[in-house]
Short mmCIF file of C-alpha atoms and ligand atoms in Angstrom, two decimals:
data_model
loop_
_atom_site.label_atom_id
_atom_site.label_comp_id
_atom_site.label_asym_id
_atom_site.label_seq_id
_atom_site.Cartn_x
_atom_site.Cartn_y
_atom_site.Cartn_z
CA MET A 1 13.10 33.60 41.30
CA THR A 2 11.05 30.95 39.63
CA ASP A 3 11.78 30.45 35.94
CA PRO A 4 8.45 30.88 34.09
CA THR A 5 9.34 28.21 31.55
CA GLN A 6 9.93 25.53 34.23
CA VAL A 7 7.49 23.74 36.50
CA PRO A 8 9.27 22.30 39.55
CA PHE A 9 8.22 18.94 40.98
CA VAL A 10 7.96 20.64 44.35
CA ASP A 11 9.03 24.11 45.55
CA LEU A 12 9.42 24.35 49.33
CA THR A 13 10.60 27.98 49.29
CA ARG A 14 7.04 29.18 48.70
CA GLU A 15 5.75 27.79 52.01
CA PHE A 16 8.72 29.30 53.78
CA GLU A 17 8.13 32.73 52.25
CA ALA A 18 4.46 32.55 53.24
CA LEU A 19 5.32 31.74 56.88
CA ARG A 20 8.75 33.29 57.41
CA ASP A 21 7.42 35.94 59.84
CA ASP A 22 6.02 33.17 62.06
CA ILE A 23 8.78 30.63 61.69
CA LEU A 24 11.90 32.75 62.17
CA PRO A 25 10.89 34.24 65.55
CA SER A 26 9.95 30.76 66.85
CA VAL A 27 13.30 29.38 65.79
CA GLU A 28 15.08 32.34 67.37
CA GLU A 29 13.26 31.77 70.66
CA VAL A 30 14.57 28.20 70.80
CA MET A 31 18.09 29.49 70.24
CA GLN A 32 17.67 32.01 73.04
CA ARG A 33 16.21 29.43 75.43
CA THR A 34 18.85 26.88 74.33
CA ASP A 35 16.53 23.98 75.16
CA PHE A 36 17.64 22.19 72.01
CA ILE A 37 17.04 18.64 73.25
CA LEU A 38 13.41 17.76 74.09
CA GLY A 39 12.67 21.42 74.80
CA ASP A 40 9.35 23.21 75.31
CA ASP A 41 8.53 23.26 71.61
CA VAL A 42 8.66 19.46 71.43
CA ASP A 43 5.98 19.19 74.14
CA ARG A 44 3.97 21.94 72.47
CA PHE A 45 4.08 20.24 69.07
CA GLU A 46 3.37 16.76 70.47
CA GLU A 47 0.24 18.08 72.18
CA ALA A 48 -0.94 20.01 69.14
CA PHE A 49 -0.39 17.12 66.74
CA ALA A 50 -2.12 14.62 69.07
CA GLU A 51 -5.10 16.95 69.29
CA TYR A 52 -5.15 17.46 65.52
CA LEU A 53 -5.14 13.70 64.92
CA GLY A 54 -7.62 12.93 67.69
CA VAL A 55 -5.27 10.63 69.61
CA GLU A 56 -4.23 10.60 73.25
CA HIS A 57 -0.47 10.57 72.72
CA CYS A 58 2.08 11.81 70.24
CA VAL A 59 5.81 11.17 70.73
CA GLY A 60 8.26 13.09 68.56
CA VAL A 61 11.24 11.16 67.21
CA GLY A 62 14.16 11.71 64.86
CA ASN A 63 12.57 10.60 61.57
CA GLY A 64 9.75 8.53 60.10
CA GLY A 65 11.74 5.33 59.83
CA ASP A 66 12.57 5.46 63.54
CA ALA A 67 8.91 6.19 64.32
CA LEU A 68 7.94 2.87 62.71
CA TYR A 69 10.88 0.99 64.26
CA LEU A 70 10.28 2.31 67.78
CA ALA A 71 6.53 1.68 67.56
CA LEU A 72 7.21 -1.95 66.59
CA ARG A 73 9.72 -2.34 69.43
CA ALA A 74 7.27 -0.82 71.89
CA MET A 75 4.74 -3.41 70.72
CA GLY A 76 7.25 -6.08 71.68
CA ILE A 77 7.93 -7.17 68.10
CA GLY A 78 11.26 -8.97 67.68
CA PRO A 79 13.08 -12.08 66.43
CA GLY A 80 10.75 -14.94 65.50
CA ASP A 81 7.83 -12.62 64.74
CA GLU A 82 6.50 -11.94 61.25
CA VAL A 83 5.33 -8.49 60.20
CA VAL A 84 3.38 -7.95 56.96
CA VAL A 85 4.28 -4.91 54.82
CA PRO A 86 3.22 -4.01 51.27
CA ALA A 87 5.60 -4.71 48.38
CA LEU A 88 4.94 -1.18 47.09
CA THR A 89 6.19 1.37 49.64
CA PHE A 90 9.27 3.39 50.58
CA VAL A 91 12.05 1.13 51.92
CA ALA A 92 11.75 2.65 55.42
CA THR A 93 8.66 0.52 56.08
CA ILE A 94 10.45 -2.81 55.66
CA ASP A 95 13.68 -1.52 57.16
CA ALA A 96 11.86 -0.71 60.41
CA VAL A 97 10.78 -4.36 60.63
CA LEU A 98 14.26 -5.70 59.89
CA ARG A 99 15.81 -3.52 62.59
CA THR A 100 13.62 -5.17 65.26
CA GLY A 101 14.98 -8.58 64.25
CA ALA A 102 11.53 -9.68 63.09
CA THR A 103 10.89 -11.17 59.65
CA PRO A 104 9.17 -8.93 57.13
CA VAL A 105 6.60 -10.69 54.94
CA LEU A 106 5.51 -8.88 51.81
CA ALA A 107 1.95 -8.54 50.54
CA ASP A 108 0.97 -7.42 47.05
CA VAL A 109 -1.21 -4.36 46.48
CA GLU A 110 -4.49 -3.74 44.64
CA ASP A 111 -4.21 -2.42 41.09
CA ALA A 112 -6.63 0.53 41.37
CA SER A 113 -5.79 1.74 44.88
CA ARG A 114 -2.08 0.76 44.80
CA LEU A 115 -2.56 -0.21 48.46
CA ALA A 116 -2.47 -3.37 50.51
CA SER A 117 -5.94 -4.59 51.51
CA ARG A 118 -7.43 -7.41 53.51
CA ALA A 119 -7.57 -9.44 50.28
CA THR A 120 -3.82 -9.05 49.64
CA VAL A 121 -2.71 -9.33 53.28
CA GLU A 122 -4.77 -12.26 54.55
CA PRO A 123 -3.09 -14.92 52.32
CA VAL A 124 0.35 -14.16 53.81
CA VAL A 125 -0.74 -14.09 57.47
CA THR A 126 0.57 -17.07 59.46
CA ASP A 127 0.57 -18.13 63.11
CA ALA A 128 3.82 -16.18 63.50
CA THR A 129 2.34 -12.89 62.26
CA GLU A 130 2.41 -10.35 65.07
CA ALA A 131 1.74 -7.10 63.20
CA ILE A 132 0.77 -5.62 59.86
CA VAL A 133 1.94 -2.23 58.61
CA PRO A 134 -0.48 -0.83 56.01
CA VAL A 135 0.91 2.19 54.15
CA HIS A 136 -1.39 5.07 53.10
CA LEU A 137 0.67 5.42 49.93
CA HIS A 138 0.56 8.72 48.02
CA GLY A 139 -1.83 10.10 50.67
CA ARG A 140 -4.70 7.72 49.94
CA PRO A 141 -6.12 6.06 53.07
CA CYS A 142 -6.12 2.26 53.07
CA ASP A 143 -9.48 0.56 53.55
CA HIS A 144 -8.82 0.18 57.23
CA ASP A 145 -11.88 -1.54 58.73
CA PRO A 146 -11.45 -4.89 56.94
CA LEU A 147 -7.75 -4.87 57.93
CA LEU A 148 -8.67 -4.11 61.52
CA ASP A 149 -11.21 -6.96 61.53
CA LEU A 150 -8.49 -9.31 60.30
CA CYS A 151 -6.18 -8.09 63.08
CA GLU A 152 -8.85 -8.58 65.71
CA ASP A 153 -9.71 -12.09 64.42
CA ARG A 154 -6.06 -13.15 64.44
CA ASP A 155 -4.84 -11.14 67.46
CA ILE A 156 -2.40 -9.09 65.39
CA ARG A 157 -1.23 -5.49 66.01
CA LEU A 158 -1.83 -2.82 63.39
CA LEU A 159 0.77 -0.08 62.85
CA GLU A 160 -0.18 2.56 60.26
CA ASP A 161 2.61 3.94 58.09
CA ALA A 162 1.11 7.42 57.82
CA ALA A 163 4.29 9.07 56.48
CA GLN A 164 2.50 10.19 53.31
CA ALA A 165 -0.93 10.95 54.74
CA HIS A 166 -0.84 13.76 57.35
CA GLY A 167 -4.39 15.06 57.70
CA ALA A 168 -6.17 12.50 55.48
CA ARG A 169 -9.41 11.12 56.88
CA TYR A 170 -10.93 7.63 56.86
CA ARG A 171 -14.66 7.55 57.64
CA GLY A 172 -14.37 10.83 59.55
CA LYS A 173 -11.29 9.89 61.60
CA ARG A 174 -7.81 11.12 60.86
CA VAL A 175 -5.36 8.65 59.41
CA GLY A 176 -2.88 7.94 62.19
CA SER A 177 -5.65 7.45 64.76
CA LEU A 178 -6.97 4.18 63.33
CA GLY A 179 -4.67 1.38 64.48
CA ASP A 180 -2.72 0.44 67.62
CA ALA A 181 -0.19 3.12 66.64
CA ALA A 182 0.96 5.13 63.63
CA GLY A 183 4.30 6.40 62.39
CA PHE A 184 4.66 9.82 60.74
CA SER A 185 7.61 11.37 58.91
CA PHE A 186 8.27 15.10 58.73
CA TYR A 187 10.83 14.81 55.93
CA PRO A 188 10.75 18.29 54.30
CA ALA A 189 8.67 17.36 51.23
CA LYS A 190 5.94 15.48 53.14
CA ASN A 191 2.52 17.14 53.49
CA LEU A 192 3.69 18.32 56.92
CA GLY A 193 7.44 18.78 56.59
CA ALA A 194 10.17 20.07 58.89
CA TYR A 195 13.38 21.84 57.81
CA GLY A 196 15.38 18.69 58.35
CA ASP A 197 14.50 15.22 59.61
CA GLY A 198 11.68 14.56 62.04
CA GLY A 199 9.04 11.99 62.86
CA ALA A 200 6.37 11.04 65.39
CA ILE A 201 4.37 8.15 66.77
CA ALA A 202 0.65 8.60 67.43
CA THR A 203 -1.29 6.24 69.70
CA ASP A 204 -4.10 6.03 72.23
CA ASP A 205 -2.14 3.49 74.24
CA PRO A 206 -0.38 5.18 77.21
CA GLU A 207 1.99 2.26 77.78
CA LEU A 208 3.08 2.17 74.16
CA ALA A 209 3.68 5.94 74.24
CA ASP A 210 5.72 5.63 77.46
CA GLU A 211 7.79 2.84 76.00
CA VAL A 212 8.58 4.93 72.90
CA ARG A 213 9.55 7.87 75.15
CA LYS A 214 12.10 5.61 76.82
CA LEU A 215 13.35 4.01 73.62
CA ARG A 216 13.90 7.36 71.83
CA ALA A 217 16.24 8.56 74.61
CA TYR A 218 18.62 5.65 75.30
CA GLY A 219 16.09 3.93 77.54
CA GLU A 220 16.37 6.62 80.21
CA VAL A 221 13.45 7.11 82.63
CA VAL A 222 15.05 9.47 85.11
CA LYS A 223 18.55 10.88 84.75
CA HIS A 224 21.18 8.11 84.67
CA GLU A 225 18.65 5.31 85.04
CA HIS A 226 18.43 3.31 81.79
CA VAL A 227 15.80 0.60 81.94
CA VAL A 228 15.94 -0.61 78.35
CA SER A 229 18.50 -0.45 75.55
CA GLY A 230 17.19 2.31 73.33
CA ILE A 231 18.55 4.65 70.68
CA ASN A 232 18.98 8.39 70.21
CA SER A 233 15.98 9.48 68.17
CA ARG A 234 14.50 12.64 69.63
CA LEU A 235 12.49 15.15 67.64
CA ASP A 236 14.78 18.19 67.40
CA THR A 237 13.38 21.22 69.26
CA LEU A 238 14.09 23.56 66.32
CA GLN A 239 12.16 21.23 64.01
CA ALA A 240 9.28 21.05 66.50
CA ALA A 241 9.14 24.88 66.52
CA VAL A 242 8.91 24.89 62.70
CA LEU A 243 6.27 22.14 62.70
CA SER A 244 4.10 23.99 65.24
CA GLU A 245 4.00 27.00 62.92
CA LYS A 246 3.15 24.86 59.88
CA LEU A 247 0.52 22.56 61.45
CA PRO A 248 -2.30 25.18 61.47
CA HIS A 249 -1.92 25.43 57.67
CA LEU A 250 -1.99 21.70 56.94
CA ASP A 251 -5.73 21.39 56.21
CA ASP A 252 -5.66 24.39 53.87
CA TRP A 253 -2.60 23.04 52.07
CA ASN A 254 -4.19 19.60 51.71
CA GLU A 255 -7.29 21.24 50.25
CA ARG A 256 -5.12 23.00 47.67
CA ARG A 257 -3.58 19.65 46.77
CA ARG A 258 -7.11 18.22 46.30
CA GLU A 259 -7.96 21.18 44.06
CA HIS A 260 -4.89 20.53 41.92
CA ALA A 261 -5.86 16.87 41.75
CA ARG A 262 -9.43 17.66 40.70
CA ALA A 263 -8.16 19.97 37.96
CA TYR A 264 -5.57 17.44 36.75
CA ARG A 265 -8.22 14.75 36.67
CA LYS A 266 -10.70 16.90 34.77
CA GLN A 267 -8.21 18.23 32.24
CA LEU A 268 -6.34 14.97 31.64
CA SER A 269 -9.34 12.66 31.49
CA GLY A 270 -9.52 12.69 27.69
CA ILE A 271 -6.08 11.14 27.15
CA PRO A 272 -6.58 7.37 26.89
CA GLU A 273 -2.87 6.53 27.26
CA LEU A 274 -2.84 7.98 30.79
CA MET A 275 -4.23 6.09 33.76
CA LEU A 276 -5.08 8.71 36.38
CA PRO A 277 -4.96 7.95 40.11
CA ASP A 278 -8.27 6.75 41.49
CA PRO A 279 -9.36 9.17 44.25
CA GLY A 280 -10.92 6.26 46.14
CA PRO A 281 -13.85 6.30 48.57
CA PHE A 282 -11.95 8.05 51.37
CA ASP A 283 -10.23 11.39 51.72
CA HIS A 284 -7.10 11.33 49.50
CA ILE A 285 -4.66 14.16 50.29
CA TYR A 286 -2.36 13.67 47.27
CA HIS A 287 1.08 13.59 48.77
CA VAL A 288 1.81 12.29 45.28
CA PHE A 289 -0.31 12.59 42.12
CA GLY A 290 0.89 9.47 40.34
CA ILE A 291 -0.31 8.79 36.82
CA ARG A 292 0.46 5.54 34.98
CA HIS A 293 1.69 5.22 31.40
CA LEU A 294 3.05 2.19 29.55
CA ASP A 295 6.18 4.10 28.45
CA ARG A 296 6.79 6.16 31.54
CA GLU A 297 10.49 6.83 30.77
CA ALA A 298 9.76 8.38 27.37
CA LEU A 299 6.94 10.42 28.83
CA ALA A 300 9.16 11.75 31.65
CA GLU A 301 11.86 12.67 29.15
CA ALA A 302 9.44 14.48 26.85
CA LEU A 303 8.04 16.42 29.80
CA GLU A 304 11.53 17.30 31.01
CA LYS A 305 12.28 18.77 27.56
CA ARG A 306 9.24 21.00 28.05
CA GLY A 307 10.46 22.14 31.46
CA ILE A 308 8.20 19.89 33.55
CA SER A 309 9.90 18.01 36.40
CA THR A 310 8.48 14.67 37.48
CA GLY A 311 9.30 11.95 40.02
CA ILE A 312 8.63 8.21 40.48
CA HIS A 313 7.21 6.81 43.73
CA TYR A 314 8.51 4.16 43.39
CA PRO A 315 10.30 2.67 40.36
CA VAL A 316 11.27 -0.61 42.07
CA PRO A 317 9.12 -2.71 44.41
CA ILE A 318 10.69 -3.74 47.72
CA HIS A 319 11.38 -7.37 46.75
CA LEU A 320 13.46 -6.31 43.71
CA GLN A 321 15.73 -3.96 45.69
CA PRO A 322 19.18 -5.52 46.15
CA ALA A 323 19.10 -4.78 49.88
CA TYR A 324 16.19 -7.18 50.46
CA GLU A 325 17.27 -10.02 48.17
CA GLU A 326 17.89 -12.32 51.10
CA LEU A 327 14.16 -12.39 51.89
CA GLY A 328 14.00 -14.76 48.93
CA ASP A 329 11.19 -13.08 46.98
CA THR A 330 11.77 -12.85 43.23
CA ARG A 331 10.36 -11.26 40.10
CA GLY A 332 6.79 -12.38 39.55
CA ASP A 333 6.00 -12.84 43.24
CA PHE A 334 4.06 -9.55 43.55
CA PRO A 335 2.86 -8.95 40.00
CA THR A 336 0.60 -5.98 40.71
CA ALA A 337 3.26 -4.04 42.61
CA GLU A 338 5.75 -4.82 39.82
CA LYS A 339 3.38 -3.65 37.11
CA ILE A 340 2.49 -0.42 38.93
CA CYS A 341 6.17 0.36 39.66
CA GLY A 342 6.93 0.02 35.96
CA GLU A 343 4.28 2.56 34.95
CA LEU A 344 4.08 5.22 37.69
CA LEU A 345 5.01 8.82 37.07
CA SER A 346 4.43 11.53 39.69
CA LEU A 347 3.36 14.93 38.35
CA PRO A 348 4.25 18.26 40.01
CA MET A 349 2.08 18.51 43.12
CA PHE A 350 2.50 20.96 45.98
CA PRO A 351 0.01 23.30 47.65
CA LEU A 352 1.44 26.56 46.37
CA MET A 353 1.79 25.42 42.77
CA THR A 354 0.02 28.04 40.63
CA GLU A 355 -2.85 27.42 38.25
CA GLY A 356 -0.59 28.61 35.45
CA GLU A 357 2.00 25.98 36.31
CA ARG A 358 -0.65 23.31 36.51
CA ASP A 359 -2.00 24.37 33.12
CA ARG A 360 1.50 24.06 31.65
CA VAL A 361 1.78 20.50 32.97
CA VAL A 362 -1.59 19.65 31.38
CA GLN A 363 -0.66 21.32 28.10
CA ALA A 364 2.65 19.49 27.92
CA LEU A 365 0.97 16.15 28.66
CA ARG A 366 -1.56 16.77 25.90
CA GLU A 367 1.31 17.30 23.48
CA VAL A 368 3.36 14.28 24.45
CA ALA A 369 1.16 11.62 26.05
CA SER A 370 -0.31 9.80 23.07
C1 PLP B 401 9.03 9.16 54.02
C2 PLP B 401 8.53 7.82 54.37
C3 PLP B 401 9.00 7.09 55.48
C4 PLP B 401 10.18 7.44 56.31
O1 PLP B 401 10.49 8.69 56.53
P1 PLP B 401 11.91 9.29 56.94
O2 PLP B 401 11.49 10.43 57.81
O3 PLP B 401 12.60 9.70 55.70
O4 PLP B 401 12.66 8.25 57.72
C5 PLP B 401 8.39 5.88 55.79
N1 PLP B 401 7.40 5.39 55.04
C6 PLP B 401 6.94 6.04 53.96
C7 PLP B 401 5.82 5.44 53.17
C8 PLP B 401 7.50 7.26 53.57
O5 PLP B 401 7.04 7.87 52.48
#
C-alpha cells in the first residue's frame, strides 16, 4: 500500500499492477518453452523496437553500458582513437569508451539544455577523434543536426546515448534513429524498463548490427566458430518478454510524464529560487524532472521531512569522479557541468504518479523553496 503522506521518487509497482495480466503469461510461456538464451521473445522484441524507432536493426544486449561499448567496438573504435563524451552524464558513457581502449575526451555542456552541443564539442575535436557520444540527458533530445554536420565535416562517427530518452523525438524522428548507432538501457527505472538489466543497439547499418550480434555472443557466428573475441552480453529472453508487453504503453507513459512536467512548470513558475528545466525546442520525455537550486542539499532535506523523495542526476561530473582521475581533468575544466551538478535536484516523476502526489510535491516546494 502506498502511504498517503509520502511521495515516492518513483514507484514501479504501479506499472506492474497495470500490466500484470499481460506480463505474467508471457513470462510463463518463456519458462515453458525454456528458450532462455536468445529465444523467440528476443527476436520479437528486437523487431518491435526497431519498428518503433524507425530503424532497420535492433540488437538486444545485456545492459545499456554494454550497448554503448559494443556499438563502439563494432565501429572499430580502439586504442589510439579519441571519443568525445559530455562531462555531465552517467558514468556508463565514459566507461564504454575506456573499455574499448580508446581515450575519452570530455566536453562541457550548455547551461540551459544541460547537454553537449556543437559549440561545446567542436573545441575538443582533434585529428584523433573517431566518434562522439552525445547523451540525451534527462530525456531531452540533443540538438542533433549541428552535431551531425560536424561529424560529416570531420569524418567522425556519431553514437547516441539514448539510455534516458526512449520514445523522444527530434524533428519528427525518434531519438535513437539519428546517428550511426544508438545505445539504449532497459534498467528498471528508465522510461522503458525491464525487470532486471537489459539494453539494445539501434542502427540502420546492417554490418554494424551483424558485428554487434557476434560480439554479444562470444564472437560466435555458427556453433563453435568464433571469429572475433567478444563478450557475453545477450538480452535475457525473460526481459525481452517483459519489454514486449511494456513497449505498446511507452508513448502513453511518456505523455503522462509530459503532463506532470507541464503541471510542475506551471505551478512552480512563481518561485524565483527555483530554476525549472527548460523543455527545449524538441520533444522532451522527462526521464528526469531536474530543478536547480543554489542550496540543493537543504531543499532535499526539507522535502524529505515532508515525505517527498528526491534524487540527483548527477551530483558529480565525470571528471571529478575518482575513477576517472587519470584522465587528468581537474576542477574548473568544465565549469558549466560543475555548476549544474552542484544545483540539480530531481523531483518525483513517473507516469503513474497521481495528481494528488504531484500537488503535494508542489505544496511542499512552496513551503520550503524560498
Ligand atoms: C542508465 C544509463 C546508461 C547505462 O545503463 P545500464 O543499463 O545501467 O548499463 C548509460 N548512459 C546513461 C546516460 C544512462 O542513464
